Each structure stands twice: as structure tokens, then as C-alpha cells.
C-alpha positions as a printed NumPy array, in Angstrom:
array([[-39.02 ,  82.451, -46.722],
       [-35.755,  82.178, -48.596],
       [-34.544,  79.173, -51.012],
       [-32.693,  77.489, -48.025],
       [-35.377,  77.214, -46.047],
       [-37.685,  76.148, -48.81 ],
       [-35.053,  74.281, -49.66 ],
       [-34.989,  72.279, -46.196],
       [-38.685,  71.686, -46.257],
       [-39.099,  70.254, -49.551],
       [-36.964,  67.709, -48.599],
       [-38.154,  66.659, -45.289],
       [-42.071,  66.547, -47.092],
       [-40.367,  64.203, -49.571],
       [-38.749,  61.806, -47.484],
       [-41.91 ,  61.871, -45.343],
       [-43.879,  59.701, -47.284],
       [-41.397,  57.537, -48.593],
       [-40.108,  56.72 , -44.586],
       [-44.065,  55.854, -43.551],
       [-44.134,  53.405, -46.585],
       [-41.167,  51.952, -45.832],
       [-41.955,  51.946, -42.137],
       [-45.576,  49.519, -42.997],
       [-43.398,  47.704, -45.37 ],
       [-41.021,  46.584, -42.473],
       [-44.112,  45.827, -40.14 ],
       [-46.017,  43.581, -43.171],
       [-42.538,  42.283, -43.4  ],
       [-42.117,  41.196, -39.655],
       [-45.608,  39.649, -39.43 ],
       [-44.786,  37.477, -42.655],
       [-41.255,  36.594, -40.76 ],
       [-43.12 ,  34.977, -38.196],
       [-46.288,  33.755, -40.423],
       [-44.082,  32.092, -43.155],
       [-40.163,  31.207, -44.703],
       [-40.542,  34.815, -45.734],
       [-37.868,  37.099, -44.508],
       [-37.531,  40.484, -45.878],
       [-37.012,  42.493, -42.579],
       [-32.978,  42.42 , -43.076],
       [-33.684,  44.262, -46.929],
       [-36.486,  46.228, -45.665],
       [-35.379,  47.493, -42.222],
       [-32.597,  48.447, -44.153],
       [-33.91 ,  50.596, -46.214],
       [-36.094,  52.329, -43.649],
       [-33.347,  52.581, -41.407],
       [-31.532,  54.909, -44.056],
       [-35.228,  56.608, -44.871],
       [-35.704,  56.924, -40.86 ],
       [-31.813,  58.398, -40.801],
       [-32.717,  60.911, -43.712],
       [-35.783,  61.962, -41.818],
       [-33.995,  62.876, -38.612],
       [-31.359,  65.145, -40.449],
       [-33.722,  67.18 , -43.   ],
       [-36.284,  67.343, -39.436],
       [-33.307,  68.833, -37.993],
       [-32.161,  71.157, -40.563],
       [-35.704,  72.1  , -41.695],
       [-35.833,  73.004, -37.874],
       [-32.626,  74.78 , -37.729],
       [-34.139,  77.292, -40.391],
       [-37.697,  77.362, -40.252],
       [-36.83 ,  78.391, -36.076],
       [-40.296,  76.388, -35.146],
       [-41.444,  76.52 , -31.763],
       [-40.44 ,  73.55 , -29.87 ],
       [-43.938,  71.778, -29.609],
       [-43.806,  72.169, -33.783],
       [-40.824,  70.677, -34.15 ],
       [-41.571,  67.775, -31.36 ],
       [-44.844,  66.968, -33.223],
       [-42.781,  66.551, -36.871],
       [-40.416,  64.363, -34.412],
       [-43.228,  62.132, -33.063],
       [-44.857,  61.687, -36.493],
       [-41.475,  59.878, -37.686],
       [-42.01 ,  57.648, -35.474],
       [-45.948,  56.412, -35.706],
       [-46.425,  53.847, -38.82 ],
       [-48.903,  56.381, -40.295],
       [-47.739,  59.227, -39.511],
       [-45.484,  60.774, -42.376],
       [-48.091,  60.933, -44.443],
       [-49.308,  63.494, -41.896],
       [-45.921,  65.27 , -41.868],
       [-45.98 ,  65.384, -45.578],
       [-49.626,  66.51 , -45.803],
       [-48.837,  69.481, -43.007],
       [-45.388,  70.376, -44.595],
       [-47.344,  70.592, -47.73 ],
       [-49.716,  73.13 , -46.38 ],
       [-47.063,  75.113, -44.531],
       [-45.097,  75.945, -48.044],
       [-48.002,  76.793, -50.054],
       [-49.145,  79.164, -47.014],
       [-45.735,  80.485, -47.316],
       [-45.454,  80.815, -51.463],
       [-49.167,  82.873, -51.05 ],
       [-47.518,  85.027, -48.206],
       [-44.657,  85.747, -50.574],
       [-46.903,  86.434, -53.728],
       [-48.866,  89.324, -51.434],
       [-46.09 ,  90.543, -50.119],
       [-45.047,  90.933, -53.801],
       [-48.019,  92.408, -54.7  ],
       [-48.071,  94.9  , -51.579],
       [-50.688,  93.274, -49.89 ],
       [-50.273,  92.543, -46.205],
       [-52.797,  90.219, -44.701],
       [-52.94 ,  91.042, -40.584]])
């Protein structure tokens, strides 16, 4: 894996989290709206709009690089969009470069795993 590609997936695992915070923050938010005089949803859906928006275009460059398969790609998609579910993204992503940083250090080493 080069740097670029690293690169890409670092930051796409660390807007993940960030983007499903914000996204439960905007839903406590909304529920409070309608429960009481507190309105935070104009603050807080901004901010997860530009988290959302910074997901989207690292997804799509981490994409672009990493040449996943379609159904990979869809699934990093989909978890953008469920309330829980970058903390998945960020969990998998996480897995996927240390995977990829042993691969590198046998390759290194001269040791090719089939």
C-alpha cells in the first residue's frame, strides 16, 4: 500500500467517528426540539452536514485508491448513513490498515503469506 492510499484511509477512519457522533448529536437534538425551547438542530445539523460532506469525499477518494470492489465500497457508503454506523466504518478501516502495515512488514522481511 503506498502513503496515498494510507493516506486516504486514515482520513476517512477519522472522520468516521466524529460524523456518527455528530449524527446522534443531531437526533438527541431533534427530539429535545420537539420535547422543549431547546433548539440546537440549526448548530448541530450544521456541523454534521460538513462531517457528513467530509465523509462522502475521503469515501470517495479512499475508494478511488484502495480500487475496492463495489459491494466494499457500497457497505462504507451505507454505514455513513445509519446513526451507529461509523463507528463500524472506523472499527473495519482500522482493521484493514493494520492488515495492510503486517502485509508490508512480511513482505519486508521476505515472507509471503498465501
Amino acid at each position: 500500500m503506498d502513503i496515498k492510499t494510507a493516506t486516504a484511509l486514515r482520513r476517512l477512519r477519522l472522520v468516521s467517528a466524529p460524523e456518527a457522533v455528530s449524527f446522534l448529536l443531531l437526533l438527541l437534538c431533534s427530539v429535545l426540539k420537539r420535547t422543549t425551547d431547546f433548539n440546537a438542530v440549526p448548530v448541530m445539523g450544521s456541523i454534521h452536514g460538513i462531517l457528513f460532506i467530509l465523509y462522502v469525499i475521503f469515501w470517495a477518494d479512499a475508494w478511488n485508491r484502495t480500487k475496492w470492489p463495489l459491494r466494499t465500497a457500497a457497505l462504507y457508503f451505507v454505514l455513513s448513513v445509519l446513526p451507529t454506523g461509523g463507528f463500524f466504518a472506523e472499527r473495519k478501516l482500522r482493521r484493514e490498515a493494520e492488515d495492510a502495515v503486517i502485509a508490508a512488514r512480511a513482505r519486508k522481511e521476505g515472507i509471503v503469506n498465501a
